[in-house]
Short mmCIF file of C-alpha atoms and ligand atoms in Angstrom, two decimals:
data_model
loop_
_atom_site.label_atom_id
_atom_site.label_comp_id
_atom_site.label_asym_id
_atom_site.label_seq_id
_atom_site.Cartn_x
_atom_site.Cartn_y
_atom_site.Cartn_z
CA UNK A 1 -47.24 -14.03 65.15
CA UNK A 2 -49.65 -11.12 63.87
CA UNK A 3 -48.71 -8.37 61.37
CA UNK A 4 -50.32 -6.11 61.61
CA UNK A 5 -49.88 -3.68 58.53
CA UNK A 6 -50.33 0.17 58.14
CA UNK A 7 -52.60 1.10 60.43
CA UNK A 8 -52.41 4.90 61.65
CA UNK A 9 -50.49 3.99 65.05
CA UNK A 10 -51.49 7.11 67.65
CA UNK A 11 -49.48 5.98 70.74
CA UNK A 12 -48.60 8.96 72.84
CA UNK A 13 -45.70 7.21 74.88
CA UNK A 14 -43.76 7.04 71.88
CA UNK A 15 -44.64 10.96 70.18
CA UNK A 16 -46.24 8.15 67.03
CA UNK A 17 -49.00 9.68 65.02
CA UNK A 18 -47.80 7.72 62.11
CA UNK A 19 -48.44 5.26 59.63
CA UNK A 20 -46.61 2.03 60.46
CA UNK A 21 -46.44 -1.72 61.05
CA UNK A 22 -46.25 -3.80 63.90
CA UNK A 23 -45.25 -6.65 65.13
CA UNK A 24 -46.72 -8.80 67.92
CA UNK A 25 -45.69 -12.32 69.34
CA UNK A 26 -46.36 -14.12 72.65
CA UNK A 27 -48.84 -11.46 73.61
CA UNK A 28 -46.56 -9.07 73.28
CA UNK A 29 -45.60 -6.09 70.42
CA UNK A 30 -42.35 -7.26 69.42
CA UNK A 31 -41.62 -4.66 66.91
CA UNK A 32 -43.30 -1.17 65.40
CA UNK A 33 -41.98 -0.10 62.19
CA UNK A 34 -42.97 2.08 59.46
CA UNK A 35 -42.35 -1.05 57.10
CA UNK A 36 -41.71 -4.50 57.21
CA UNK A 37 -40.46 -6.31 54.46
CA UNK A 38 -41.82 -10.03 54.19
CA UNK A 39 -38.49 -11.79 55.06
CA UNK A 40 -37.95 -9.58 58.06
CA UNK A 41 -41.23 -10.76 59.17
CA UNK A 42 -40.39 -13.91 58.38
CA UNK A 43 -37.35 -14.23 60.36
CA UNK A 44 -38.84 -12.33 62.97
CA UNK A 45 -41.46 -15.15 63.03
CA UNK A 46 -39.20 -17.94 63.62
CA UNK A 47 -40.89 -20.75 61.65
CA UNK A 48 -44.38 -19.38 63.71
CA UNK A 49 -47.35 -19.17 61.59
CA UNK A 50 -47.70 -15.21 60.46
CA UNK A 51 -51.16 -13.64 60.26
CA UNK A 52 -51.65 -10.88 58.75
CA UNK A 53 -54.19 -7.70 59.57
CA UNK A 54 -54.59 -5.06 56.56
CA UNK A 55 -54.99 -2.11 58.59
CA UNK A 56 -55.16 0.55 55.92
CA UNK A 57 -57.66 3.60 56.50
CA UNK A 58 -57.75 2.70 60.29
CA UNK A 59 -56.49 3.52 63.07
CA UNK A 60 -54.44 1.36 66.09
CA UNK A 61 -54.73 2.92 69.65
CA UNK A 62 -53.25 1.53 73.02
CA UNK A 63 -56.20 -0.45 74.35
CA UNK A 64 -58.54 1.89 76.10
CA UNK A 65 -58.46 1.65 80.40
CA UNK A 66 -61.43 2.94 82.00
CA UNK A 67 -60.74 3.75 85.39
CA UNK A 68 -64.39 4.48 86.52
CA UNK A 69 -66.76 1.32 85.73
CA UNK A 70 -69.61 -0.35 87.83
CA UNK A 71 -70.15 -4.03 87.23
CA UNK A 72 -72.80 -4.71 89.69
CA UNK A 73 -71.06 -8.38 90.68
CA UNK A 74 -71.45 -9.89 93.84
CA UNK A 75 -75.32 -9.43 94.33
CA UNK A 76 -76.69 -7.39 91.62
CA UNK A 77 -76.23 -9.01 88.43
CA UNK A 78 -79.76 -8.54 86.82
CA UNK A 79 -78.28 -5.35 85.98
CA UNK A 80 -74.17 -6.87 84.74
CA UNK A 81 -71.82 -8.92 85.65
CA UNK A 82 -68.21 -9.24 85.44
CA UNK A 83 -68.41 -11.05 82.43
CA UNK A 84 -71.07 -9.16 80.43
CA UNK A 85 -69.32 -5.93 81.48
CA UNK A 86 -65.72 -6.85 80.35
CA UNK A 87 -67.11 -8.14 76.93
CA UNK A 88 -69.75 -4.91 76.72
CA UNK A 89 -65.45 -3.36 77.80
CA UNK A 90 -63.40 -4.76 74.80
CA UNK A 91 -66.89 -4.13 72.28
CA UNK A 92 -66.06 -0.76 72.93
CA UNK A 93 -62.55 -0.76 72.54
CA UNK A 94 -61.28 -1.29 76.26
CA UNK A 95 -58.65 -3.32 77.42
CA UNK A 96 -58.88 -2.54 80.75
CA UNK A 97 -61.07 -1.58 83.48
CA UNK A 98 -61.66 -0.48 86.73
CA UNK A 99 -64.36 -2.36 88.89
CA UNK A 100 -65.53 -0.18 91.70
CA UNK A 101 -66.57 -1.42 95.01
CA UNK A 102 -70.14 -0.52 95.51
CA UNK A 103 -71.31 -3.99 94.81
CA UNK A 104 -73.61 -6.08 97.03
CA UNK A 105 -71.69 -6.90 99.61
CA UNK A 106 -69.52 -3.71 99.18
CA UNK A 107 -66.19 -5.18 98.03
CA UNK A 108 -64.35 -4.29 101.65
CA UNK A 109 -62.40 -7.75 101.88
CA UNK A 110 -59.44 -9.59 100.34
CA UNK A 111 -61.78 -12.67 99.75
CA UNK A 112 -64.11 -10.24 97.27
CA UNK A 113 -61.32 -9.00 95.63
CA UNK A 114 -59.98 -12.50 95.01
CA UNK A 115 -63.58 -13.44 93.80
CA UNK A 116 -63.55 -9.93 91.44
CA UNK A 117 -60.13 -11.38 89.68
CA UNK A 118 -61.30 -14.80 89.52
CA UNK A 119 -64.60 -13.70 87.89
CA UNK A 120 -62.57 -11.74 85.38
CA UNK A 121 -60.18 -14.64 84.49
CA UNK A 122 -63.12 -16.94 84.21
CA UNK A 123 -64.60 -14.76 81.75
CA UNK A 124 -61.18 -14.05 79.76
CA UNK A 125 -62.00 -10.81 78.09
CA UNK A 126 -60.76 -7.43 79.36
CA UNK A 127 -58.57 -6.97 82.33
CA UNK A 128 -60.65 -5.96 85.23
CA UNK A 129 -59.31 -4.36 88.40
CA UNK A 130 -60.88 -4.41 91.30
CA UNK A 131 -60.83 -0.93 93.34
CA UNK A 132 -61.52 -1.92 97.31
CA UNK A 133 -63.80 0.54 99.45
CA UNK A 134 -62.41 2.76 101.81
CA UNK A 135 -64.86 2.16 104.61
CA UNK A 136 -66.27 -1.11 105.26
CA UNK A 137 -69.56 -1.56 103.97
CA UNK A 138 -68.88 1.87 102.42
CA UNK A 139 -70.51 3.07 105.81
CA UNK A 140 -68.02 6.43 105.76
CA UNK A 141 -66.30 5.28 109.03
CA UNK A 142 -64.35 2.52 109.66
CA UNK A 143 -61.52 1.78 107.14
CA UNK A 144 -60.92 -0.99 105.38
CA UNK A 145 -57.86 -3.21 105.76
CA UNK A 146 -56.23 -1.75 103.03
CA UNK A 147 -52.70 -3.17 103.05
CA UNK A 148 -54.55 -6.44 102.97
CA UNK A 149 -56.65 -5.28 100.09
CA UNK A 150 -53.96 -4.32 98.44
CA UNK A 151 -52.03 -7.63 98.67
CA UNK A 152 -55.18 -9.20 97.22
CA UNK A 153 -54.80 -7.37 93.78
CA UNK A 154 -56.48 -4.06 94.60
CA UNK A 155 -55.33 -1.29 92.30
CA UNK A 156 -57.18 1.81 94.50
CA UNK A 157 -59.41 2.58 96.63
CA UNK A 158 -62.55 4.47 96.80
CA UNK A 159 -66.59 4.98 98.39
CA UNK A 160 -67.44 5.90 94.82
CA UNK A 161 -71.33 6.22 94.58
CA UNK A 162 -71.06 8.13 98.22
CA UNK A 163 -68.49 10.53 99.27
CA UNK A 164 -66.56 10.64 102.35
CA UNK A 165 -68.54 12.97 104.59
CA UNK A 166 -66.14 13.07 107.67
CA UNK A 167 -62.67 15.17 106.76
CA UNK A 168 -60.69 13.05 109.45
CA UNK A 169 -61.96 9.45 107.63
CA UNK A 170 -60.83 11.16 104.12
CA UNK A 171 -57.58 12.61 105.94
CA UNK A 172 -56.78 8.72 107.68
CA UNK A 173 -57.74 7.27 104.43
CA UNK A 174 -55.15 9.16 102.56
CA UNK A 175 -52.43 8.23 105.39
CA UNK A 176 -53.51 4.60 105.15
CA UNK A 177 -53.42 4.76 101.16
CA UNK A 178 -50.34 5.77 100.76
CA UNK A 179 -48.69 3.01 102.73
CA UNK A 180 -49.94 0.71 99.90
CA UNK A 181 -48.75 3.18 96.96
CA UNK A 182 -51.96 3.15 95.89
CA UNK A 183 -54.54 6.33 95.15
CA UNK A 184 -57.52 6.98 96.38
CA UNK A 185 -60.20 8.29 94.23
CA UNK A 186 -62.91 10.62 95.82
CA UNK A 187 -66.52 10.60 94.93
CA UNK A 188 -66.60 14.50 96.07
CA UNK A 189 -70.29 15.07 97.32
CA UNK A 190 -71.33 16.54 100.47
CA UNK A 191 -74.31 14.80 101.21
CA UNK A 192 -76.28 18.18 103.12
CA UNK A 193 -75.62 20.77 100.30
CA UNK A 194 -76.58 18.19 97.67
CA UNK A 195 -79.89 17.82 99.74
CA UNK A 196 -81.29 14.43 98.07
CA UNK A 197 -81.47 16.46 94.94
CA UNK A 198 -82.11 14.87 91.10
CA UNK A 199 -80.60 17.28 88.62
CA UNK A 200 -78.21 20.65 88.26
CA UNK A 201 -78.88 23.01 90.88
CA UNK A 202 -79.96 25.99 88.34
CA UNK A 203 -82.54 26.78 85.75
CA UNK A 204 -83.41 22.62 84.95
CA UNK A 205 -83.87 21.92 87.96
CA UNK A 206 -86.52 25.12 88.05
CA UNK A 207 -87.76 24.14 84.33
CA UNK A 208 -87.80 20.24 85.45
CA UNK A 209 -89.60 20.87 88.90
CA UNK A 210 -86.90 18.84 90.62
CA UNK A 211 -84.52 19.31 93.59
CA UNK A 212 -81.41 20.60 92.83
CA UNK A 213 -77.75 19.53 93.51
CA UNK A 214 -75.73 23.00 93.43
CA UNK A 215 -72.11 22.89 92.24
CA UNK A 216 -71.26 23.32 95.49
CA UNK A 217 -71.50 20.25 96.66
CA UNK A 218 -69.24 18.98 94.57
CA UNK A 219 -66.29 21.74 94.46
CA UNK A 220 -66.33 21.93 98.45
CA UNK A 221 -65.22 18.17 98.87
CA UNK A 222 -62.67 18.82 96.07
CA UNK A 223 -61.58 21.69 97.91
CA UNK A 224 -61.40 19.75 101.22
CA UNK A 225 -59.66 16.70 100.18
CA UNK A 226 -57.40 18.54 98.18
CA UNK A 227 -56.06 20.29 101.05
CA UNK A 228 -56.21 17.18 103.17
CA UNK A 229 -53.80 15.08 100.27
CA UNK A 230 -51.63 18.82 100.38
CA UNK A 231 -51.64 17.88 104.26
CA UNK A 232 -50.89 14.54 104.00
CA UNK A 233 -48.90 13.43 100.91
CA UNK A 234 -51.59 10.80 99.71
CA UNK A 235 -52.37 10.22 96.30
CA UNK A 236 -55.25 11.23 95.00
CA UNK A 237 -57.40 10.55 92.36
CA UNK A 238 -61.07 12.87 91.95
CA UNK A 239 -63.98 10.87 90.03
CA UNK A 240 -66.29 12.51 87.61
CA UNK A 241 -65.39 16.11 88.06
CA UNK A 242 -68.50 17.79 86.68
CA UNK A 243 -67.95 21.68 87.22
CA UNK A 244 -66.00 24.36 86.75
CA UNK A 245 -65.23 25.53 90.55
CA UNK A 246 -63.85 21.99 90.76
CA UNK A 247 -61.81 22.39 87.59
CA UNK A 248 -60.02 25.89 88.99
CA UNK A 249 -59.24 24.16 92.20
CA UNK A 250 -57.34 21.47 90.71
CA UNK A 251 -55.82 24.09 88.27
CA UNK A 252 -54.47 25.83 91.13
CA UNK A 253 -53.52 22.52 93.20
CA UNK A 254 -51.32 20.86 90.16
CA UNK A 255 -49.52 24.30 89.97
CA UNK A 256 -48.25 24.13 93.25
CA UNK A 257 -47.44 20.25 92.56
CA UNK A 258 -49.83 18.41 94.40
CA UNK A 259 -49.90 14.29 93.86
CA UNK A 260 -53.64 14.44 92.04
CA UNK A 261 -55.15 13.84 88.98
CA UNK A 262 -58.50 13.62 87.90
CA UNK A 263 -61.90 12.32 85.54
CA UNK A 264 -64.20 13.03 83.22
CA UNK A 265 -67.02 11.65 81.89
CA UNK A 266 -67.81 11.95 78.51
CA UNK A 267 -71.27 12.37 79.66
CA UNK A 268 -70.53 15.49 81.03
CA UNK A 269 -68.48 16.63 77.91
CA UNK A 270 -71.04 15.88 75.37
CA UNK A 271 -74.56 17.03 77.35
CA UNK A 272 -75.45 19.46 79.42
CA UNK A 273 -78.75 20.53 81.63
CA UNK A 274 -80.82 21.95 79.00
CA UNK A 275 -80.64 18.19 77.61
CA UNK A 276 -82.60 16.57 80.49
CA UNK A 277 -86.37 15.98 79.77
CA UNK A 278 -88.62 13.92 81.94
CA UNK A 279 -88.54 10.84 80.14
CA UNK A 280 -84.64 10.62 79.14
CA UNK A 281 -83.69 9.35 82.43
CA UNK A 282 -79.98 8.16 81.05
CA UNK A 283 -79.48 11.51 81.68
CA UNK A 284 -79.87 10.88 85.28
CA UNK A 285 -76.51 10.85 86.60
CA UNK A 286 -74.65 11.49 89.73
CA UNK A 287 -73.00 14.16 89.48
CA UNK A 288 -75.52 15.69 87.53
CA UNK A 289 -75.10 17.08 83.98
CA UNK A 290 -74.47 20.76 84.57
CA UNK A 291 -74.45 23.54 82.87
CA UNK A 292 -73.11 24.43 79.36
CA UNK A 293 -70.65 26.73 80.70
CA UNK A 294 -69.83 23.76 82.90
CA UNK A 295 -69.50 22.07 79.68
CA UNK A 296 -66.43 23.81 78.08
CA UNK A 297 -64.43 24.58 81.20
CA UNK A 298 -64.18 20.64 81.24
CA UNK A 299 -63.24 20.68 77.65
CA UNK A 300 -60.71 23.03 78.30
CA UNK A 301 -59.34 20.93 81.43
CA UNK A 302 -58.86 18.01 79.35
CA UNK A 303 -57.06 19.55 76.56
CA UNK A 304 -54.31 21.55 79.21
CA UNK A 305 -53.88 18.56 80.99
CA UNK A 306 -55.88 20.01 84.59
CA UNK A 307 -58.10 17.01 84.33
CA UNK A 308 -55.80 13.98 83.22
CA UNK A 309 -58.25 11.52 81.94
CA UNK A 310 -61.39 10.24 80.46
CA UNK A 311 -63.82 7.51 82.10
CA UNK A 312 -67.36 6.66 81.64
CA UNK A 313 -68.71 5.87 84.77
CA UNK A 314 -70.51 2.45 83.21
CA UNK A 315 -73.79 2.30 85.57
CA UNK A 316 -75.74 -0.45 84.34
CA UNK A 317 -79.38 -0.25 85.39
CA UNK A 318 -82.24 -2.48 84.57
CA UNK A 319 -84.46 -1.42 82.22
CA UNK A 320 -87.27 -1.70 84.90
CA UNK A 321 -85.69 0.92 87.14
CA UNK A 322 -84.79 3.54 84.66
CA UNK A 323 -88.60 3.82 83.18
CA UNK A 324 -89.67 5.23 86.38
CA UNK A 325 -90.48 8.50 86.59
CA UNK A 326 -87.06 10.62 86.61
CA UNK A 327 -87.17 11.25 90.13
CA UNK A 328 -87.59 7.40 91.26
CA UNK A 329 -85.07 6.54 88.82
CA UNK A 330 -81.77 5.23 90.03
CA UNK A 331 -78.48 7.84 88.90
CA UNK A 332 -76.47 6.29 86.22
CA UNK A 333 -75.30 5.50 82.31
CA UNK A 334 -74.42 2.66 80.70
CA UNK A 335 -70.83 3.70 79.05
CA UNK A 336 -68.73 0.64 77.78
CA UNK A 337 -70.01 -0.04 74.76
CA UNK A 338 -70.71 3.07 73.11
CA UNK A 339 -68.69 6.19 74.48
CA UNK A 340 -65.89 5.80 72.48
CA UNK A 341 -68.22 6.47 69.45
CA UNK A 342 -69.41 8.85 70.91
CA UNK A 343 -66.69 10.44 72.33
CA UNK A 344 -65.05 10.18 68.63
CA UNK A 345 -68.09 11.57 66.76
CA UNK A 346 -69.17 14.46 69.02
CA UNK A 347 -65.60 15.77 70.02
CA UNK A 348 -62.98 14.40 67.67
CA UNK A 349 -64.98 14.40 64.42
CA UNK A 350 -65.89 18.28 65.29
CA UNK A 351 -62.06 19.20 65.84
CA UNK A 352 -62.96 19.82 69.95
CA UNK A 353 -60.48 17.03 70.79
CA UNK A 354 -57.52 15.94 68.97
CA UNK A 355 -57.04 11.90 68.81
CA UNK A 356 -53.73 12.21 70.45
CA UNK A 357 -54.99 13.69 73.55
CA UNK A 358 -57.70 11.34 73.71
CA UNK A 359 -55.45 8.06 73.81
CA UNK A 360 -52.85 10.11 75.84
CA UNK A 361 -56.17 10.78 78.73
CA UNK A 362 -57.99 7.28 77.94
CA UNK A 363 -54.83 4.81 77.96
CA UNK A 364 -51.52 6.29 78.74
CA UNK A 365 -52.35 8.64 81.71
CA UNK A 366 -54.87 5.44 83.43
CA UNK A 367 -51.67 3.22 83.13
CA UNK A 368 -49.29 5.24 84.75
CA UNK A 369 -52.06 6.74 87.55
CA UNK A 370 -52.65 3.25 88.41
CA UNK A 371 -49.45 0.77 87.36
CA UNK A 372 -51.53 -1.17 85.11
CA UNK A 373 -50.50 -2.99 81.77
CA UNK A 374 -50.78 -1.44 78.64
CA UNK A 375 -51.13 2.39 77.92
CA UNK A 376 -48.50 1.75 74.95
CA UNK A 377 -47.54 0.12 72.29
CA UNK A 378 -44.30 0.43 72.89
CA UNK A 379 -42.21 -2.78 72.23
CA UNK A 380 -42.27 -5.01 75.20
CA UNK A 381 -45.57 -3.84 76.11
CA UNK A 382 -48.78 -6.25 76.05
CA UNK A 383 -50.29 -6.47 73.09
CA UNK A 384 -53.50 -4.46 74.01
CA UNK A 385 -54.13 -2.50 71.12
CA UNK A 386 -57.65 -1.40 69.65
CA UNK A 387 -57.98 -0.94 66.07
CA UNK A 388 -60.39 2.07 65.12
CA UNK A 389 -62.41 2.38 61.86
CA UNK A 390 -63.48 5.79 61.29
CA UNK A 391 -65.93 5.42 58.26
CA UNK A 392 -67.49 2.25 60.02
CA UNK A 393 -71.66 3.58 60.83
CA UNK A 394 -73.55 1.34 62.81
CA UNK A 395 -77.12 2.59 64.75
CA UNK A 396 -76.68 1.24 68.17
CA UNK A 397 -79.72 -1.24 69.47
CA UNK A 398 -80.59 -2.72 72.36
CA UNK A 399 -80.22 -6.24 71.32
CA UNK A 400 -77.02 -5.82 70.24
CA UNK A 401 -75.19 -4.38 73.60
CA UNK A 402 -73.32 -6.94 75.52
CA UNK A 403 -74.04 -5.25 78.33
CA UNK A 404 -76.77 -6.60 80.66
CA UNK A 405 -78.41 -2.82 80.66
CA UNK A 406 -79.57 -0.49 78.29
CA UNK A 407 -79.55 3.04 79.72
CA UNK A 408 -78.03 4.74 77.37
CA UNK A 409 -79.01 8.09 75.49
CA UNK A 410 -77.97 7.13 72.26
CA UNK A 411 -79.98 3.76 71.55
CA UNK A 412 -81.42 4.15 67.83
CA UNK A 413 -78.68 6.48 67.29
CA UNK A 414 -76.33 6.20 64.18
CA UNK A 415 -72.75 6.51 64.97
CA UNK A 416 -69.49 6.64 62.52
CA UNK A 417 -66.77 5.45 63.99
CA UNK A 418 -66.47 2.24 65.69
CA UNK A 419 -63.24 -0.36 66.92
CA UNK A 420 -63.56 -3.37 65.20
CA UNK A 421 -61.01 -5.17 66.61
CA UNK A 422 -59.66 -5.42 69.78
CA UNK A 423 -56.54 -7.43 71.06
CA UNK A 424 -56.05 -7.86 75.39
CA UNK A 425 -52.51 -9.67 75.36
CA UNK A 426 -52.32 -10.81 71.62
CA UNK A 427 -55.45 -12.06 71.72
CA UNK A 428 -58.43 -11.15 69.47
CA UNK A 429 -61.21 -10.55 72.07
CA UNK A 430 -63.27 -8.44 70.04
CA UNK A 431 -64.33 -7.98 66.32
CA UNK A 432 -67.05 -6.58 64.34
CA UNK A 433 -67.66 -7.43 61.66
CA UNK A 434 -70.40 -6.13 58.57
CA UNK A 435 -72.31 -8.51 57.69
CA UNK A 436 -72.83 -10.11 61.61
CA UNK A 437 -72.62 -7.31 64.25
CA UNK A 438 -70.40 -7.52 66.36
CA UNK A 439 -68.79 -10.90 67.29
CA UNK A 440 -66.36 -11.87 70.25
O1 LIG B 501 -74.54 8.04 88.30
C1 LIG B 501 -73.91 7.35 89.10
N1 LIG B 501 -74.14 6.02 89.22
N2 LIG B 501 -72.98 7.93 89.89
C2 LIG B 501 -72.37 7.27 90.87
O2 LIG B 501 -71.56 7.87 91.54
C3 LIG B 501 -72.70 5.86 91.15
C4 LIG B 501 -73.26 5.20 89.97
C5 LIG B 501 -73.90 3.86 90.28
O3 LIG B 501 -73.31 3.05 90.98
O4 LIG B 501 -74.99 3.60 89.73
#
């Protein structure tokens, strides 16, 4: 049995912001207290061996769930696989994750879904999820078997990477969805009005010399498929929301009590256009970082509940393809491992997000969006549960990321605020430690 001893517990589900102990046997949390004597714990234990955790001066969260990661296995794992991901995942304090489909082979069949889950058992580290395409081969046509994929242990689907271009695929696909319960999470671009562009349609991309993608292209698919889940009664879920005509349409679309909820990337939080130079292709991302204004209308949507959660959109990319010149470069960050540092240094630590609101939109909202485990620490839950020191600095390097990829914008960058432990069903999956890194 583990102990684990005043730690600030923030754990939404249960209105806790407090300092208490807990409890946790067979994988599960038993018991959350502000005290435990030692002969309650004792009896509690049963004759079981008791460790005990000190948490003092740190703080427990739910484990994290990231709904939005990219783990490159079947067919590209120079860049991650399943493993490396879900151990780059509990480094940085998740418990859970979300594989998307746009592997190679696209996962569009029950047999790569199986292979997903087996992959993720074999390497025994973070729950990972598989989300099934929509359209086989993510070609924007023909659906999927979806009832199938379902049955195999698929927990949404979604094109993510490409959106939907045809409105009557995205309107069947939300009919077909919700015969499996399941959402379906829209990567909102319309491929003409984005135009092959590189960056934000606006002053960088005149400053930068490089095409454009106009807001536009986003906020018009958001518009469109939130009329089409209005016509149909589908759940839906919109990825990486990156601008502020896509924030007011979802404002207006939860008022009238449509079944949606939504992403953002801390990516698009923490940066903004003027941050792009030519060499600092991290910054490369689809959608693109917009602009500043951009910026704090997400903010604001996080912290009034219009956009519902946090993700990072992990895009690992070899180190190879993201020193070509920014337009060659492929779109995409590598997230795991570092944005909840992040995340906790440039928003929490400046008051711009309160630490309740970001377990609430980074565990608890993921779980109950997509019927996962976890999102609590309520008793009877699994024992996922990240414990978060806030005077730990460490400079993140290269060779210490799990992760198969580097492409991140804060390598060489000192950060304070780390998890040092993490638990996925009772288990300790993840620690750092001072004197060796991090260990799991
Ligand atoms: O930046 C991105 N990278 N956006 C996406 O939608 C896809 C992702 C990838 O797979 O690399």
């Amino acid at each position: 049995m583990l102990w684990l001893k005043n730690a600030e517990v923030v754990d939404p589900a249960q209105d806790l912001l407090a300092l208490s102990d807990i409890l946790v046997k067979d994988g599960k949390i038993l018991e959350i207290s502000a005290f435990f004597s030692e002969e309650t714990v004792r009896s509690r234990a049963g004759g079981e061996e008791i460790k005990i955790i000190d948490g003092r001066g740190r703080l427990l969260f739910p484990g994290l769930i990231d709904v939005h990661t990219h783990l490159r296995e079947p067919g590209q794992e120079e860049k991650e696989d399943i493993a490396s991901g879900a151990q780059a995942a509990v480094r940085g304090g998740f418990t859970s994750i979300l594989a998307m489909a746009n592997t190679k082979p696209v996962v569009d069949r029950r047999a790569l879904v199986e292979f997903v889950i087996a992959q993720a058992k074999r390497a025994g580290l973070a729950r990972v999820y598989p989300v099934a395409a929509v359209t086989k081969g993510m070609n924007g046509q023909e659906l999927t078997e979806m009832i199938d994929l379902a049955q195999g242990g698929a927990v949404g689907f979604s094109d993510d990477g490409r959106g939907i271009q045809s409105a009557e695929v995205m309107r069947l696909a939300l009919e077909y969805a919700k015969l499996t319960g399941l959402p379906l999470i829209s990567h909102c671009e319309d491929d003409d009005l984005a135009g092959g562009g590189i960056v934000h349609k606006g002053l960088a991309s005149a400053r930068l010399g490089l095409k454009g993608i106009p807001s536009c292209s986003e906020s018009i698919m958001v518009a469109r498929d939130l009329m089409l889940a209005e016509e149909t009664g589908g759940s839906l879920h919109l990825a990486h929301i990156s601008c502020k005509q896509s924030v007011d349409l979802i404002r207006q679309a939860k008022q009238k009590g449509l079944n949606v909820t939504a992403e953002v990337n801390p990516h698009h939080l923490i940066f903004c256009d003027e941050n792009i130079t030519l060499t600092a292709t991290s910054f490369k991302v689809n959608p693109p970082l917009r602009t500043a204004d951009d910026r704090e209308a997400l903010l604001e949507a996080l912290l009034d509940g219009t956009i519902d959660m946090l993700a990072t959109d992990h895009a690992p990319h070899t180190w190879e393809e993201k020193t070509r010149p920014f337009a060659e470069a492929p779109f995409g960050i590598n997230g795991l491992e570092t944005s909840l540092a992040a995340v906790w240094q440039y928003l929490v630590t400046t008051g711009k997000l309160p630490v309740r609101r970001l377990t609430e939109a980074w565990s608890l909202a993921p779980a109950r969006r997509f019927n996962l485990a976890g999102g609590s620490l309520k008793p009877g839950q699994a024992a996922d549960m990240v414990l978060f020191d806030p005077d730990c600095s460490a400079t993140i390097k290269a060779e210490d990321l799990a992760s198969k990829s580097q492409n991140t914008p804060f390598l060489n960058q000192e950060f304070k605020g780390f998890p040092v432990m993490t638990w996925v069903g009772g288990c300790l999956v993840s620690q750092l430690t001072e004197k060796s890194g991090i260990m799991a």
